[in-house]
Short mmCIF file of C-alpha atoms and ligand atoms in Angstrom, two decimals:
data_model
loop_
_atom_site.label_atom_id
_atom_site.label_comp_id
_atom_site.label_asym_id
_atom_site.label_seq_id
_atom_site.Cartn_x
_atom_site.Cartn_y
_atom_site.Cartn_z
CA MET W 461 -27.28 -6.12 11.13
CA SER W 462 -25.85 -3.28 9.08
CA LEU W 463 -25.46 -3.64 5.37
CA LEU W 464 -21.73 -3.52 5.83
CA THR W 465 -21.65 -6.29 8.40
CA ARG W 466 -23.77 -8.38 6.11
CA ARG W 467 -21.51 -7.98 3.15
CA ARG W 468 -18.40 -8.47 5.27
CA LEU W 469 -19.78 -11.81 6.31
CA LEU W 470 -20.63 -12.61 2.74
CA ARG W 471 -17.16 -11.65 1.66
CA ARG W 472 -15.53 -13.76 4.32
CA ALA W 473 -17.71 -16.67 3.39
CA ALA W 474 -16.81 -16.21 -0.25
CA LEU W 475 -13.12 -16.01 0.54
CA SER W 476 -13.02 -19.10 2.63
CA ALA W 477 -14.85 -20.97 -0.08
CA THR W 478 -11.58 -21.11 -2.00
CA ALA W 479 -8.28 -22.56 -0.97
CA ALA W 480 -6.58 -19.29 -1.76
CA GLY W 481 -9.08 -17.54 0.45
CA ALA W 482 -8.43 -19.98 3.22
CA ALA W 483 -4.76 -19.15 3.03
CA ARG W 484 -5.47 -15.44 3.00
CA THR W 485 -7.73 -15.68 6.00
CA GLY W 486 -4.93 -17.22 7.99
CA LEU W 487 -5.77 -20.88 7.57
CA ALA W 488 -2.68 -21.50 5.52
CA GLY W 489 -1.54 -25.04 5.16
CA ALA W 490 0.00 -27.40 2.72
CA THR W 491 -3.31 -28.44 1.24
CA ALA W 492 -4.51 -24.92 0.85
CA ALA W 493 -1.29 -23.85 -0.83
CA THR W 494 -1.26 -26.74 -3.27
CA THR W 495 -4.88 -26.39 -4.23
CA ALA W 496 -4.47 -22.66 -4.59
CA ALA W 497 -1.61 -23.11 -7.01
CA SER W 498 -3.75 -25.19 -9.31
CA THR W 499 -6.98 -23.22 -9.04
CA VAL W 500 -6.01 -19.56 -8.91
CA ALA W 501 -6.53 -17.76 -12.18
CA LEU W 502 -3.25 -16.15 -13.09
CA GLY W 503 -4.84 -13.29 -14.91
CA GLY W 504 -2.26 -11.00 -16.43
CA CYS W 505 0.75 -13.29 -15.90
CA ASP W 506 0.74 -16.07 -18.44
CA SER W 507 -2.24 -14.95 -20.47
CA PRO W 508 -2.81 -11.22 -20.66
CA PRO W 509 -6.55 -10.64 -20.15
CA GLU W 510 -8.87 -8.70 -22.34
CA ARG W 511 -7.05 -5.43 -22.83
CA ALA W 512 -8.51 -2.13 -21.89
CA THR W 513 -6.09 -0.34 -24.16
CA ASP W 514 -4.43 -1.14 -27.43
CA PRO W 515 -0.65 -1.46 -26.95
CA GLU W 516 0.00 -0.21 -30.47
CA GLN W 517 -2.08 2.84 -29.82
CA ASP W 518 -0.15 3.47 -26.58
CA ARG W 519 3.20 3.41 -28.30
CA GLY W 520 4.75 6.84 -28.28
CA LEU W 521 2.80 8.15 -25.29
CA ARG W 522 5.00 10.67 -23.53
CA PHE W 523 4.65 11.73 -19.90
CA PRO W 524 5.19 15.29 -18.66
CA ASP W 525 8.82 16.35 -18.36
CA GLY W 526 10.32 15.37 -15.04
CA PHE W 527 7.67 12.73 -14.36
CA GLY W 528 8.72 10.81 -11.27
CA TRP W 529 9.10 7.20 -12.33
CA GLY W 530 9.70 5.14 -9.22
CA ALA W 531 9.31 1.94 -7.30
CA ALA W 532 8.09 1.21 -3.80
CA THR W 533 8.90 -1.08 -0.89
CA SER W 534 8.19 -1.19 2.83
CA ALA W 535 10.43 -1.86 5.80
CA TYR W 536 9.04 -5.10 7.20
CA GLN W 537 8.66 -6.58 3.74
CA ILE W 538 12.31 -6.19 2.70
CA GLU W 539 14.67 -5.21 5.49
CA GLY W 540 15.12 -8.34 7.61
CA ALA W 541 17.68 -7.71 10.40
CA ALA W 542 14.79 -8.07 12.79
CA LYS W 543 16.89 -8.02 15.90
CA GLU W 544 19.74 -5.77 14.91
CA ASP W 545 20.97 -2.39 16.05
CA GLY W 546 18.37 -1.95 18.74
CA ARG W 547 15.27 -2.69 16.71
CA GLY W 548 12.28 -3.62 18.87
CA GLU W 549 9.47 -6.01 18.03
CA SER W 550 6.54 -5.01 15.90
CA VAL W 551 3.08 -6.50 15.63
CA TRP W 552 4.23 -8.15 12.42
CA ASP W 553 7.06 -9.97 14.20
CA THR W 554 4.55 -11.29 16.68
CA PHE W 555 1.98 -12.15 14.06
CA SER W 556 4.35 -13.84 11.63
CA HIS W 557 5.79 -15.95 14.44
CA THR W 558 2.34 -17.15 15.45
CA PRO W 559 1.83 -20.62 13.96
CA GLY W 560 -0.78 -20.79 11.22
CA ARG W 561 -0.91 -17.06 10.50
CA ILE W 562 1.39 -16.85 7.46
CA ARG W 563 1.54 -19.13 4.48
CA ASN W 564 4.35 -21.67 4.87
CA GLY W 565 5.15 -20.20 8.30
CA ASP W 566 7.22 -17.44 6.67
CA THR W 567 8.41 -14.43 8.65
CA GLY W 568 10.11 -11.13 7.87
CA ASP W 569 13.18 -12.01 9.97
CA VAL W 570 15.46 -11.99 6.92
CA ALA W 571 13.14 -10.97 4.06
CA ALA W 572 15.22 -9.55 1.18
CA ASP W 573 18.01 -8.71 3.63
CA HIS W 574 17.85 -5.13 2.43
CA TYR W 575 19.14 -3.81 5.76
CA HIS W 576 22.52 -5.30 4.88
CA ARG W 577 22.28 -5.08 1.11
CA TYR W 578 20.87 -1.59 0.76
CA ALA W 579 23.94 -0.30 -1.09
CA GLN W 580 23.59 -2.99 -3.75
CA ASP W 581 19.86 -2.26 -3.96
CA LEU W 582 20.59 1.44 -4.40
CA ASP W 583 22.84 0.54 -7.31
CA LEU W 584 20.02 -1.51 -8.81
CA MET W 585 17.73 1.48 -8.55
CA ARG W 586 20.31 3.65 -10.27
CA ASP W 587 20.72 1.04 -13.02
CA LEU W 588 16.97 1.06 -13.56
CA GLY W 589 17.08 4.83 -13.86
CA LEU W 590 14.57 5.36 -11.05
CA ARG W 591 13.84 8.98 -10.30
CA SER W 592 11.98 8.33 -7.07
CA TYR W 593 12.10 5.61 -4.43
CA ARG W 594 9.37 5.10 -1.90
CA PHE W 595 10.40 3.21 1.24
CA SER W 596 9.09 3.08 4.78
CA VAL W 597 10.75 3.79 8.08
CA SER W 598 10.40 1.02 10.63
CA TRP W 599 8.96 2.55 13.79
CA PRO W 600 10.45 -0.16 16.07
CA ARG W 601 13.90 0.58 14.66
CA ILE W 602 13.52 4.19 15.76
CA GLN W 603 11.72 3.56 19.04
CA ALA W 604 11.97 -0.06 20.14
CA ASP W 605 9.00 0.30 22.48
CA GLY W 606 7.17 2.97 20.54
CA SER W 607 8.10 5.95 22.65
CA GLY W 608 10.99 7.82 24.17
CA ARG W 609 14.43 8.73 22.92
CA PRO W 610 15.01 7.68 19.31
CA ASN W 611 17.54 4.95 18.58
CA GLN W 612 20.42 6.59 16.77
CA ARG W 613 21.50 3.37 15.01
CA GLY W 614 18.04 3.05 13.49
CA LEU W 615 18.05 6.65 12.33
CA ASP W 616 21.55 6.21 10.91
CA PHE W 617 20.36 3.42 8.65
CA TYR W 618 17.75 5.64 7.03
CA ARG W 619 20.26 8.47 6.85
CA ARG W 620 22.62 6.22 4.89
CA LEU W 621 19.75 5.14 2.65
CA VAL W 622 18.60 8.69 1.96
CA ASP W 623 22.15 9.91 1.33
CA GLY W 624 22.70 6.97 -1.01
CA LEU W 625 19.57 7.91 -2.95
CA HIS W 626 20.71 11.51 -3.35
CA GLU W 627 24.15 10.37 -4.47
CA ARG W 628 22.45 8.44 -7.24
CA GLY W 629 20.08 11.21 -8.22
CA ILE W 630 16.98 9.46 -6.86
CA ALA W 631 14.40 11.39 -4.85
CA PRO W 632 13.53 9.73 -1.51
CA MET W 633 9.87 9.38 -0.54
CA ALA W 634 9.46 8.13 3.02
CA THR W 635 6.39 6.48 4.51
CA LEU W 636 6.26 6.82 8.29
CA PHE W 637 3.97 3.88 9.02
CA HIS W 638 3.65 0.82 6.84
CA TRP W 639 1.93 -1.38 9.47
CA ASP W 640 4.85 -2.34 11.72
CA LEU W 641 3.48 -0.94 14.97
CA PRO W 642 5.82 -1.48 17.95
CA GLN W 643 4.48 -4.46 19.87
CA ALA W 644 4.76 -2.52 23.14
CA LEU W 645 2.16 -0.07 21.82
CA GLN W 646 -0.06 -2.94 20.74
CA ASP W 647 0.19 -4.30 24.27
CA ALA W 648 -1.11 -0.95 25.46
CA GLY W 649 -4.15 -1.17 23.17
CA GLY W 650 -2.63 -0.48 19.77
CA TRP W 651 -4.70 1.68 17.46
CA GLU W 652 -7.76 1.20 19.63
CA ASN W 653 -5.94 3.40 22.10
CA ARG W 654 -6.10 7.06 21.15
CA ASP W 655 -2.71 7.59 22.76
CA THR W 656 -1.09 5.61 19.93
CA ALA W 657 -1.88 8.51 17.58
CA GLU W 658 -0.02 10.88 19.90
CA ARG W 659 2.93 8.48 20.09
CA PHE W 660 2.96 8.35 16.30
CA ALA W 661 3.29 12.13 16.07
CA GLU W 662 6.27 12.03 18.47
CA TYR W 663 7.93 9.30 16.47
CA ALA W 664 7.27 11.22 13.24
CA ASP W 665 8.80 14.33 14.76
CA ALA W 666 11.99 12.40 15.63
CA VAL W 667 12.24 11.14 12.05
CA PHE W 668 11.56 14.57 10.54
CA ARG W 669 14.32 16.12 12.64
CA ALA W 670 16.83 13.36 11.94
CA LEU W 671 16.38 13.22 8.19
CA GLY W 672 15.79 16.93 8.03
CA ASP W 673 15.36 18.45 4.66
CA GLN W 674 16.77 15.47 2.81
CA VAL W 675 13.35 13.89 2.23
CA PRO W 676 11.24 15.97 -0.15
CA VAL W 677 8.06 13.91 0.30
CA TRP W 678 6.67 12.27 3.44
CA LEU W 679 3.72 9.93 3.56
CA THR W 680 1.98 9.42 6.88
CA VAL W 681 0.00 6.17 7.18
CA ASN W 682 0.07 3.50 4.49
CA GLU W 683 -3.40 2.21 3.64
CA PRO W 684 -5.24 2.80 6.91
CA LYS W 685 -8.12 0.85 5.38
CA THR W 686 -6.05 -2.31 5.15
CA VAL W 687 -5.22 -2.15 8.84
CA VAL W 688 -8.92 -1.64 9.55
CA GLN W 689 -10.20 -4.42 7.32
CA ASN W 690 -7.43 -7.01 7.24
CA GLY W 691 -6.09 -6.39 10.72
CA TYR W 692 -9.31 -5.82 12.64
CA ILE W 693 -12.26 -7.21 10.68
CA TRP W 694 -11.02 -10.28 8.82
CA GLY W 695 -8.05 -10.85 11.09
CA HIS W 696 -5.60 -12.16 8.52
CA HIS W 697 -3.15 -9.31 9.08
CA ALA W 698 -1.59 -8.20 12.37
CA PRO W 699 -2.85 -7.79 14.99
CA GLY W 700 -5.29 -10.44 13.78
CA PHE W 701 -8.58 -9.37 15.36
CA GLN W 702 -12.15 -9.85 14.15
CA ASP W 703 -14.01 -6.98 15.74
CA GLU W 704 -15.77 -4.58 13.41
CA ASP W 705 -16.72 -2.12 16.13
CA ALA W 706 -13.08 -1.84 17.22
CA ALA W 707 -12.00 -1.65 13.58
CA TYR W 708 -13.67 1.69 12.91
CA LEU W 709 -12.37 3.22 16.11
CA VAL W 710 -8.99 2.16 14.76
CA ALA W 711 -9.85 3.91 11.49
CA HIS W 712 -10.49 7.13 13.38
CA HIS W 713 -7.27 6.90 15.35
CA LEU W 714 -5.26 6.18 12.20
CA GLN W 715 -6.77 9.26 10.59
CA LEU W 716 -5.98 11.23 13.71
CA ALA W 717 -2.39 9.94 13.63
CA HIS W 718 -2.16 11.13 10.04
CA GLY W 719 -3.35 14.63 10.95
CA LEU W 720 -1.08 14.88 13.98
CA ALA W 721 1.92 13.88 11.87
CA VAL W 722 1.08 16.56 9.30
CA ARG W 723 1.02 19.10 12.11
CA ALA W 724 4.27 17.76 13.54
CA LEU W 725 6.02 18.29 10.21
CA ARG W 726 4.83 21.87 10.00
CA ALA W 727 5.84 22.53 13.62
CA SER W 728 9.31 21.01 13.13
CA GLY W 729 10.33 23.64 10.64
CA VAL W 730 11.60 20.89 8.36
CA THR W 731 10.71 21.50 4.75
CA GLY W 732 9.22 18.76 2.60
CA ARG W 733 5.75 17.91 1.47
CA ILE W 734 3.44 15.53 3.24
CA GLY W 735 0.27 13.58 2.51
CA PRO W 736 -1.64 10.35 3.16
CA ALA W 737 -1.15 7.07 1.25
CA LEU W 738 -4.60 5.66 0.50
CA ASN W 739 -5.55 2.52 -1.36
CA LEU W 740 -8.58 3.61 -3.30
CA HIS W 741 -10.98 1.23 -4.96
CA PRO W 742 -13.35 2.43 -7.64
CA CYS W 743 -16.72 0.86 -6.74
CA TYR W 744 -19.25 0.02 -9.44
CA PRO W 745 -22.75 -1.44 -9.21
CA ALA W 746 -22.72 -5.06 -10.39
CA ASP W 747 -26.07 -4.57 -12.17
CA ASP W 748 -28.60 -1.87 -13.07
CA THR W 749 -30.84 -2.15 -10.03
CA ALA W 750 -31.49 0.69 -7.61
CA GLU W 751 -30.45 -1.67 -4.81
CA ALA W 752 -27.03 -2.21 -6.36
CA ALA W 753 -26.60 1.54 -6.81
CA ALA W 754 -27.44 2.19 -3.15
CA ALA W 755 -25.22 -0.59 -1.90
CA THR W 756 -22.37 0.65 -4.09
CA ARG W 757 -22.70 4.13 -2.67
CA LEU W 758 -22.30 2.87 0.89
CA TYR W 759 -19.51 0.55 -0.15
CA ASP W 760 -17.71 3.53 -1.64
CA GLY W 761 -18.21 5.33 1.67
CA TYR W 762 -16.32 2.63 3.52
CA GLU W 763 -13.67 2.08 0.87
CA ASN W 764 -12.90 5.64 -0.16
CA ARG W 765 -14.88 8.53 1.33
CA LEU W 766 -14.22 7.60 4.95
CA TYR W 767 -10.57 8.45 4.37
CA LEU W 768 -10.81 11.07 1.63
CA ASP W 769 -13.66 13.14 3.09
CA SER W 770 -12.14 13.32 6.54
CA ILE W 771 -8.83 14.56 5.15
CA PHE W 772 -10.06 16.80 2.35
CA LYS W 773 -13.48 17.90 3.62
CA GLY W 774 -13.02 17.74 7.38
CA ALA W 775 -16.01 15.43 7.92
CA TYR W 776 -16.70 11.74 7.92
CA PRO W 777 -19.32 10.74 5.35
CA GLN W 778 -22.78 10.81 6.91
CA ASP W 779 -23.89 7.53 5.36
CA VAL W 780 -20.97 5.72 6.96
CA LEU W 781 -21.58 7.38 10.33
CA ASP W 782 -25.26 6.39 10.10
CA ASP W 783 -24.31 2.84 9.22
CA ARG W 784 -21.94 2.68 12.18
CA GLY W 785 -24.62 4.05 14.49
CA PRO W 786 -24.42 6.50 17.41
CA ASP W 787 -23.36 3.84 19.90
CA SER W 788 -20.45 2.58 17.84
CA ARG W 789 -17.00 2.96 19.31
CA MET W 790 -15.98 5.04 16.33
CA VAL W 791 -18.76 7.58 16.62
CA ARG W 792 -18.27 7.80 20.36
CA GLY W 793 -14.52 8.12 19.89
CA VAL W 794 -14.58 11.25 17.74
CA ARG W 795 -13.84 14.29 19.89
CA ASP W 796 -14.33 17.98 19.18
CA GLY W 797 -11.48 19.23 17.07
CA ASP W 798 -10.42 15.82 15.76
CA LEU W 799 -11.68 16.45 12.24
CA LYS W 800 -9.85 19.76 12.20
CA ILE W 801 -6.63 17.92 12.96
CA ILE W 802 -7.36 15.20 10.41
CA SER W 803 -8.07 17.77 7.72
CA SER W 804 -4.88 19.76 8.30
CA PRO W 805 -3.89 20.85 4.80
CA VAL W 806 -1.73 18.32 2.96
CA ASP W 807 0.58 18.91 0.02
CA LEU W 808 -0.25 15.84 -1.99
CA LEU W 809 -2.29 12.65 -2.10
CA ALA W 810 -0.67 9.26 -2.61
CA VAL W 811 -2.98 6.84 -4.41
CA GLN W 812 -2.48 3.07 -4.44
CA TYR W 813 -4.56 1.31 -7.02
CA TYR W 814 -4.86 -2.42 -7.47
CA THR W 815 -8.47 -3.41 -8.12
CA PRO W 816 -12.03 -2.29 -8.74
CA ILE W 817 -14.97 -3.58 -6.68
CA TYR W 818 -18.38 -4.57 -8.10
CA VAL W 819 -21.23 -4.45 -5.62
CA THR W 820 -24.59 -6.24 -5.81
CA GLY W 821 -27.91 -5.15 -4.33
CA ASP W 822 -27.39 -7.17 -1.17
CA GLY W 823 -24.04 -5.54 -0.54
CA SER W 824 -21.88 -8.48 -1.55
CA THR W 825 -19.25 -8.32 -4.27
CA VAL W 826 -18.72 -10.12 -7.55
CA ARG W 827 -15.80 -10.46 -9.92
CA LYS W 828 -16.01 -9.11 -13.43
CA TRP W 829 -12.40 -9.34 -14.56
CA PRO W 830 -9.65 -11.94 -14.34
CA THR W 831 -7.98 -12.03 -10.98
CA SER W 832 -4.26 -12.22 -10.39
CA GLU W 833 -2.45 -14.63 -8.11
CA ALA W 834 -3.75 -12.31 -5.39
CA GLU W 835 -7.35 -13.44 -5.51
CA TRP W 836 -8.62 -10.04 -4.33
CA GLN W 837 -7.10 -8.30 -7.36
CA GLN W 838 -9.17 -7.97 -10.52
CA ILE W 839 -7.18 -6.67 -13.42
CA TYR W 840 -8.87 -3.55 -14.69
CA PRO W 841 -6.62 -0.68 -15.84
CA ASP W 842 -9.56 1.64 -16.52
CA GLY W 843 -10.18 1.61 -12.79
CA MET W 844 -6.95 3.57 -12.44
CA TYR W 845 -8.30 6.24 -14.76
CA ASP W 846 -11.65 6.30 -12.99
CA ILE W 847 -10.25 6.68 -9.50
CA LEU W 848 -7.73 9.35 -10.46
CA THR W 849 -10.23 11.50 -12.35
CA ARG W 850 -12.83 11.03 -9.62
CA VAL W 851 -10.44 12.19 -6.89
CA THR W 852 -9.57 15.30 -8.87
CA ARG W 853 -13.22 15.98 -9.60
CA ASP W 854 -14.44 15.50 -6.03
CA TYR W 855 -11.50 16.76 -3.98
CA GLY W 856 -9.85 19.42 -6.12
CA ARG W 857 -6.53 19.63 -7.85
CA VAL W 858 -4.31 18.29 -5.10
CA PRO W 859 -1.08 16.92 -6.61
CA ILE W 860 -1.23 13.14 -6.85
CA THR W 861 1.46 10.50 -6.74
CA ILE W 862 0.76 6.86 -7.39
CA THR W 863 2.65 5.07 -4.66
CA GLU W 864 1.64 1.51 -5.48
CA ASN W 865 0.42 -0.47 -8.46
CA GLY W 866 1.62 -3.86 -9.55
CA LEU W 867 0.96 -7.53 -10.13
CA PRO W 868 2.11 -10.77 -8.51
CA CYS W 869 3.34 -13.43 -10.92
CA PRO W 870 4.71 -16.93 -10.40
CA ASP W 871 8.12 -15.84 -11.61
CA VAL W 872 10.79 -18.50 -12.04
CA PRO W 873 14.17 -17.97 -13.69
CA GLY W 874 14.47 -19.89 -16.97
CA ALA W 875 17.40 -22.06 -18.02
CA ASP W 876 19.26 -18.91 -19.10
CA GLY W 877 18.69 -17.38 -15.66
CA ASN W 878 16.29 -14.74 -16.97
CA VAL W 879 12.82 -14.13 -15.57
CA ASP W 880 10.32 -13.58 -18.36
CA ASP W 881 7.37 -11.82 -16.70
CA ALA W 882 5.68 -10.72 -19.91
CA GLY W 883 2.34 -10.50 -18.14
CA ARG W 884 3.66 -7.92 -15.70
CA VAL W 885 4.92 -5.87 -18.62
CA SER W 886 1.50 -5.76 -20.25
CA PHE W 887 -0.18 -5.09 -16.90
CA LEU W 888 2.09 -2.11 -16.25
CA ARG W 889 1.82 -0.82 -19.79
CA ASP W 890 -1.99 -0.81 -19.58
CA HIS W 891 -1.95 0.96 -16.22
CA PHE W 892 0.64 3.50 -17.35
CA ALA W 893 -1.57 4.23 -20.36
CA ALA W 894 -4.58 4.69 -18.09
CA ALA W 895 -2.58 7.09 -15.91
CA HIS W 896 -1.51 8.96 -19.01
CA ARG W 897 -5.13 9.40 -20.07
CA ALA W 898 -5.90 10.74 -16.60
CA ILE W 899 -3.10 13.30 -16.92
CA ARG W 900 -4.39 14.28 -20.34
CA ASP W 901 -7.81 14.79 -18.80
CA GLY W 902 -6.49 17.13 -16.14
CA VAL W 903 -5.29 14.99 -13.24
CA PRO W 904 -2.19 16.55 -11.63
CA LEU W 905 -0.33 13.26 -11.43
CA GLU W 906 3.36 13.79 -10.82
CA SER W 907 4.87 10.38 -10.20
CA TYR W 908 4.25 6.64 -10.33
CA HIS W 909 5.79 4.00 -8.09
CA VAL W 910 5.55 0.41 -9.18
CA TRP W 911 4.91 -2.10 -6.40
CA SER W 912 7.47 -3.41 -5.90
CA LEU W 913 11.17 -2.86 -6.49
CA LEU W 914 12.01 -6.31 -5.09
CA ASP W 915 10.19 -9.56 -4.45
CA ASN W 916 9.39 -9.46 -0.76
CA PHE W 917 7.42 -10.71 2.23
CA GLU W 918 3.83 -10.31 1.08
CA TRP W 919 2.20 -10.31 4.52
CA ALA W 920 -0.13 -13.31 5.05
CA GLU W 921 1.07 -14.78 1.75
CA GLY W 922 4.66 -14.91 2.95
CA TYR W 923 7.15 -15.28 0.10
CA GLU W 924 4.71 -17.16 -2.12
CA GLN W 925 3.65 -14.14 -4.16
CA ARG W 926 6.32 -12.32 -6.12
CA TRP W 927 5.52 -8.67 -6.81
CA GLY W 928 8.98 -7.36 -7.68
CA LEU W 929 10.52 -5.89 -10.79
CA VAL W 930 13.61 -7.59 -9.42
CA TYR W 931 13.61 -11.28 -8.63
CA VAL W 932 15.05 -12.26 -5.27
CA ASP W 933 16.50 -15.74 -4.91
CA TYR W 934 15.93 -15.95 -1.17
CA PRO W 935 18.44 -18.69 -0.28
CA SER W 936 21.32 -16.78 -1.90
CA GLN W 937 19.73 -13.30 -1.81
CA ARG W 938 20.84 -12.89 -5.40
CA ARG W 939 18.92 -10.25 -7.33
CA VAL W 940 17.90 -10.76 -10.99
CA LEU W 941 16.30 -8.03 -13.06
CA LYS W 942 13.10 -9.46 -14.51
CA ARG W 943 12.05 -8.68 -18.04
CA SER W 944 9.68 -6.06 -16.58
CA ALA W 945 12.64 -4.29 -14.98
CA HIS W 946 14.46 -4.04 -18.31
CA TRP W 947 11.26 -2.85 -19.94
CA TYR W 948 10.65 -0.29 -17.17
CA ARG W 949 14.17 1.08 -17.60
CA ASP W 950 13.33 1.81 -21.23
CA VAL W 951 10.03 3.42 -20.28
CA ILE W 952 11.88 5.70 -17.86
CA ARG W 953 14.55 6.52 -20.42
CA ARG W 954 11.91 7.40 -23.01
CA ASN W 955 9.65 9.00 -20.42
CA GLY W 956 6.82 7.10 -21.97
CA LEU W 957 5.61 4.01 -23.74
C1 FCB P 1268 -0.59 -3.14 -0.55
C2 FCB P 1268 0.45 -2.97 0.53
C3 FCB P 1268 1.83 -3.42 0.12
C4 FCB P 1268 1.76 -4.71 -0.66
C5 FCB P 1268 0.80 -4.60 -1.80
C6 FCB P 1268 0.72 -5.82 -2.66
O1 FCB P 1268 -1.84 -3.21 0.01
O2 FCB P 1268 0.53 -1.61 0.91
O3 FCB P 1268 2.61 -3.52 1.28
O4 FCB P 1268 1.43 -5.73 0.19
O5 FCB P 1268 -0.48 -4.32 -1.30
#
C-alpha cells in the first residue's frame, strides 16, 4: 500500500472519529449535527486564537495602490434557480438530492437566490466598495447537457452580471468551472473520461466569445484537488466516489481541461488574462524526524506540486508519479503532448489558502492550531505568508491573486439585528497582514478575494456553515452586512489596516 493510501485511510478514520467528520463524510444526521455543534472548536469565532501578528503593529499597513480588494462566490453555492431559463442538471443537483449526502438534506435549489437578486447583490458589492468580484459561470446554464449550442438565456444572465459590475466600477473575475459538471457529462464518465476536458474547452470558448472583452481575468478550474480528494477519494462531494486510482486520472484530466481552456482563450482572440485557481496547503513536518520530513515532502507533492509543477514546469512531480506507480490509471492516461498543453503559459496564479497541514512520519496528519467550525481548517495566518513566498520562490514571479480565504462562524443576528462576527474580523486582519508581509518580501500579489461575499450552500455542510461577509436570512432572503463587512469596507477605503 502506498504511503498516500495509508495516510488517506488514516485521515478518513480520523475524520469519522468525530461527529463533525461523520457529517463531512456524508453520514450527516441529526445526531451528528447536534454533537458537532457542541464539540467543534470554534477557533477564531468567539475566542480569537493565539495571534500570529500583533493587531496594533498591523495598524497603518498600506497595500499597493490599486490593490484589488474583492470577494468571491460560486454559481451552485448562491444562484438557486436550478431549473430556470434552460439550465440543465449538474452533478451537484444529483448529489444534493441524494438522501444522506448533505447535512440536513439541504440542496442548492434556491441557495441565496442570487439568480433573481443579483442586482441587489451588485448594489451590496458597490456599498462595500469592492474593486473585484470573483464569481463562477454555471456550465449547465450554458450547455444543459454539457455540449452543443450555448443557451442564450444562460449567457444573458452572466452578461447582465458583468455589465452590472462594470456599471459599479467593480472588475469581474470569472471562474469557468466551480464543480458543477453537467450531469450528462458525468453519465458519460465525467472527469474519468478524457473527452470531458475537450468538452470543457468548447464550453469555455462559448463563454469567452459571449462575454468578450468584458472580463479582464478568467480562472479555469476551481481547486482541482478538491474534486480529486473530496469527490473521488473520500466521496463526500459530488460525484461521491471512493476510488483513488480513478481520482488521479481525474486530476490529470482536470489539468488537461485547464490547459485546453487557456489555449481556447488565446485562439478566440478575446483579450483578458487567464490562470488556474489552486487551493494550496503549506505542508510542515509534525516533528523533527527524517521520516516526518520524507512524508511531508510526498504530501506536498500531492497537495501542491502535482498541480503547480504540471502548469509551471510542464512535468508531474516524479515522487508522485512513483507513488502512483506505472500501472496506475493516471500514469497510463498521460499522453504525449499533454504536459505541453497543461503548461501553456498563464497570466496569473489564483491561490486559495485556508489551512496548513502537519504531517507525521507515518504519513498521517495532526492538528497544531485551533480549528474553525470547518474541522479541516486550522487557523494559521503565517501559512498564507509561507505559501505565497514559496510559490514565488519556486515558480517565478507570476502575478498572484488570492481568490479565497475566509472563516465560517456560527453567526446569528443579535436583538438589534446586527451580526457581530468579531472573530472573522480578527481572522481576516491576521491574514491580510500576512499577505502584506508577503508583498513586502517580493510576492507580486495584486488582489485578495474574501470567501465569501454571502452566506451560501457550503457543499456537504449545506447551509449550516456561514462563510459570508453578508448574512443571508434564508427564509426571507434578507441580506444583513455583518460586522466584518463594515470593517472590510473601511479596510478597502483605507487600502490597508
Ligand atoms: C473552497 C471552495 C469554496 C468554499 C470554500 C469554503 O474549497 O472552493 O467553494 O466551499 O472552500
